[in-house]
Amino acid sequence: MSDPTSLPNFPPPADEHPLRGRVLDVLVDMGAQPNIDTDGDVAYQANEQTVFVRVTEGDLPVMRIFGQWTLPDEVAADATKVSQTCNEVNLSLNCVKTGVANNTLVVTSEHLVVQGADLSTLVQVSTSIILSAVQLWHERALGLEPGQGAQGEQGQEGPDVNGSTPGQGQS
């Protein structure tokens, strides 16, 4: 008999979490290597950044795609500038929300996933716009010209609001 701890971590059956199962399929088809963290969120890498998908199943399934970045000290020190920058980005982009908690920038895109929705397009577009919003946020917060800020200079990934650390889920 084999050691049960050495067995691979298979996702739950699709009928238990149908939307999350579909999200996992989309991410695998995109070439990502998603995993499910301890909170049940799907984590994956996009442009060397950790992005998460949190799904709420039910009559109206909701898919929340989000990322988290620790703010650089020079930005985090100015709470007014942080709030103004969040407001500017929120008013500039239709499909994302930004906010800051504990010096961690959270950028999210949320969708009701109705029957027949093109989930692949939703995931791809949401991921792209989240990463673009993070770059825009840092450019505005640091007073840079558009395109001057590189995504690699955006600060470090921070802990999840609920205490988990991005990328520290199950494989």
Short mmCIF file of C-alpha atoms in Angstrom, two decimals:
data_model
loop_
_atom_site.label_atom_id
_atom_site.label_comp_id
_atom_site.label_asym_id
_atom_site.label_seq_id
_atom_site.Cartn_x
_atom_site.Cartn_y
_atom_site.Cartn_z
CA MET A 1 0.00 0.00 0.00
CA SER A 2 1.35 3.42 -0.84
CA ASP A 3 1.76 6.36 1.51
CA PRO A 4 -1.41 8.51 1.22
CA THR A 5 0.64 11.69 1.68
CA SER A 6 2.54 10.91 -1.52
CA LEU A 7 -0.57 10.90 -3.69
CA PRO A 8 -1.01 13.83 -6.07
CA ASN A 9 -3.38 16.62 -5.08
CA PHE A 10 -6.31 16.20 -7.45
CA PRO A 11 -8.86 18.99 -7.68
CA PRO A 12 -12.29 18.24 -6.24
CA PRO A 13 -14.85 16.64 -8.56
CA ALA A 14 -16.35 19.14 -11.00
CA ASP A 15 -19.85 18.67 -9.60
CA GLU A 16 -18.70 19.90 -6.14
CA HIS A 17 -17.27 23.17 -7.49
CA PRO A 18 -18.36 23.43 -11.13
CA LEU A 19 -17.17 26.98 -11.78
CA ARG A 20 -13.84 26.50 -10.02
CA GLY A 21 -13.34 23.31 -12.05
CA ARG A 22 -14.01 25.23 -15.26
CA VAL A 23 -11.56 27.95 -14.16
CA LEU A 24 -8.90 25.30 -13.53
CA ASP A 25 -9.52 23.86 -17.02
CA VAL A 26 -9.20 27.32 -18.61
CA LEU A 27 -5.94 28.03 -16.79
CA VAL A 28 -4.45 24.68 -17.78
CA ASP A 29 -5.49 25.34 -21.40
CA MET A 30 -3.71 28.73 -21.15
CA GLY A 31 -0.52 26.93 -20.11
CA ALA A 32 -0.66 28.09 -16.49
CA GLN A 33 0.02 25.67 -13.68
CA PRO A 34 -2.79 26.52 -11.27
CA ASN A 35 -2.99 25.24 -7.73
CA ILE A 36 -5.59 25.50 -5.00
CA ASP A 37 -4.41 27.27 -1.86
CA THR A 38 -5.57 26.62 1.70
CA ASP A 39 -8.44 29.12 1.30
CA GLY A 40 -9.79 27.31 -1.75
CA ASP A 41 -8.58 30.04 -4.12
CA VAL A 42 -7.00 29.09 -7.42
CA ALA A 43 -3.50 30.60 -7.71
CA TYR A 44 -1.53 30.93 -10.95
CA GLN A 45 1.34 32.92 -12.44
CA ALA A 46 0.87 35.62 -15.08
CA ASN A 47 3.88 37.69 -16.19
CA GLU A 48 5.79 36.49 -13.12
CA GLN A 49 3.03 37.78 -10.82
CA THR A 50 0.78 35.61 -8.65
CA VAL A 51 -2.89 36.03 -9.50
CA PHE A 52 -5.80 34.40 -7.68
CA VAL A 53 -9.33 33.34 -8.58
CA ARG A 54 -11.94 33.11 -5.84
CA VAL A 55 -15.24 31.56 -6.87
CA THR A 56 -18.58 31.82 -5.09
CA GLU A 57 -20.87 29.05 -6.30
CA GLY A 58 -24.64 29.36 -6.18
CA ASP A 59 -27.60 30.52 -8.25
CA LEU A 60 -25.47 33.44 -9.48
CA PRO A 61 -21.87 32.21 -9.54
CA VAL A 62 -19.32 34.98 -9.04
CA MET A 63 -15.69 34.82 -10.17
CA ARG A 64 -13.28 37.24 -8.53
CA ILE A 65 -9.82 37.47 -10.09
CA PHE A 66 -7.35 39.44 -8.00
CA GLY A 67 -3.73 40.09 -7.14
CA GLN A 68 -1.93 41.65 -4.18
CA TRP A 69 1.25 43.69 -4.02
CA THR A 70 3.10 45.15 -1.05
CA LEU A 71 3.54 48.88 -1.57
CA PRO A 72 7.02 50.43 -1.65
CA ASP A 73 7.77 52.32 1.58
CA GLU A 74 7.93 55.70 -0.17
CA VAL A 75 4.38 55.18 -1.47
CA ALA A 76 2.85 53.58 1.63
CA ALA A 77 4.00 56.49 3.81
CA ASP A 78 1.59 58.91 2.09
CA ALA A 79 -1.93 57.66 2.91
CA THR A 80 -3.57 60.57 1.07
CA LYS A 81 -1.64 59.82 -2.13
CA VAL A 82 -2.50 56.12 -1.81
CA SER A 83 -6.24 56.90 -1.51
CA GLN A 84 -6.14 59.41 -4.36
CA THR A 85 -4.34 56.94 -6.60
CA CYS A 86 -6.89 54.21 -5.87
CA ASN A 87 -9.67 56.66 -6.69
CA GLU A 88 -8.01 57.74 -9.97
CA VAL A 89 -7.50 54.17 -11.16
CA ASN A 90 -11.02 53.11 -10.11
CA LEU A 91 -12.49 56.00 -12.11
CA SER A 92 -10.20 55.37 -15.11
CA LEU A 93 -10.85 51.67 -15.64
CA ASN A 94 -14.29 50.08 -15.88
CA CYS A 95 -13.60 46.48 -14.96
CA VAL A 96 -11.28 46.72 -11.95
CA LYS A 97 -11.34 47.90 -8.37
CA THR A 98 -8.28 48.89 -6.37
CA GLY A 99 -7.88 49.23 -2.64
CA VAL A 100 -5.17 49.16 0.00
CA ALA A 101 -5.18 47.25 3.27
CA ASN A 102 -2.15 46.94 5.56
CA ASN A 103 0.13 48.52 2.91
CA THR A 104 -0.97 45.89 0.39
CA LEU A 105 -2.47 46.97 -2.92
CA VAL A 106 -5.33 44.70 -3.99
CA VAL A 107 -6.55 44.87 -7.57
CA THR A 108 -9.64 42.84 -8.44
CA SER A 109 -12.02 42.17 -11.31
CA GLU A 110 -15.33 40.50 -10.48
CA HIS A 111 -17.83 38.86 -12.80
CA LEU A 112 -21.20 37.15 -12.62
CA VAL A 113 -20.64 34.03 -14.67
CA VAL A 114 -23.92 33.29 -16.41
CA GLN A 115 -24.72 30.16 -18.40
CA GLY A 116 -22.88 30.29 -21.73
CA ALA A 117 -20.34 32.93 -20.63
CA ASP A 118 -16.99 32.72 -22.40
CA LEU A 119 -14.97 31.89 -19.29
CA SER A 120 -11.67 31.69 -21.15
CA THR A 121 -12.02 35.26 -22.42
CA LEU A 122 -13.16 36.51 -19.00
CA VAL A 123 -10.10 34.99 -17.30
CA GLN A 124 -7.64 36.22 -19.95
CA VAL A 125 -9.03 39.76 -20.18
CA SER A 126 -9.37 40.08 -16.39
CA THR A 127 -5.80 38.93 -15.83
CA SER A 128 -4.50 41.38 -18.41
CA ILE A 129 -6.47 44.33 -17.08
CA ILE A 130 -5.48 43.59 -13.48
CA LEU A 131 -1.79 43.62 -14.38
CA SER A 132 -2.28 46.80 -16.44
CA ALA A 133 -4.11 48.44 -13.53
CA VAL A 134 -1.24 47.59 -11.17
CA GLN A 135 1.23 49.22 -13.54
CA LEU A 136 -1.03 52.27 -13.94
CA TRP A 137 -1.47 52.50 -10.16
CA HIS A 138 2.29 52.54 -9.56
CA GLU A 139 2.93 55.02 -12.38
CA ARG A 140 0.39 57.42 -10.89
CA ALA A 141 1.50 56.88 -7.29
CA LEU A 142 5.16 57.47 -8.17
CA GLY A 143 4.44 60.32 -10.60
CA LEU A 144 5.93 58.47 -13.58
CA GLU A 145 5.05 58.99 -17.21
CA PRO A 146 2.88 56.22 -18.71
CA GLY A 147 5.03 53.23 -19.65
CA GLN A 148 7.90 54.36 -17.43
CA GLY A 149 7.10 51.94 -14.58
CA ALA A 150 7.98 48.29 -15.09
CA GLN A 151 5.83 45.57 -13.58
CA GLY A 152 8.90 44.10 -11.93
CA GLU A 153 9.27 47.31 -9.91
CA GLN A 154 5.82 47.10 -8.37
CA GLY A 155 6.86 45.95 -4.93
CA GLN A 156 6.67 42.53 -3.41
CA GLU A 157 3.64 40.31 -3.26
CA GLY A 158 1.94 40.64 0.09
CA PRO A 159 -0.03 38.35 2.33
CA ASP A 160 -3.63 37.74 1.47
CA VAL A 161 -6.12 39.82 3.43
CA ASN A 162 -7.31 36.65 5.14
CA GLY A 163 -3.80 35.60 6.17
CA SER A 164 -2.62 33.23 3.46
CA THR A 165 0.44 34.02 1.41
CA PRO A 166 0.13 34.07 -2.38
CA GLY A 167 1.57 30.99 -4.02
CA GLN A 168 1.69 29.06 -0.75
CA GLY A 169 -1.14 26.72 -1.62
CA GLN A 170 -1.22 23.08 -2.46
CA SER A 171 0.44 21.89 -5.65
#
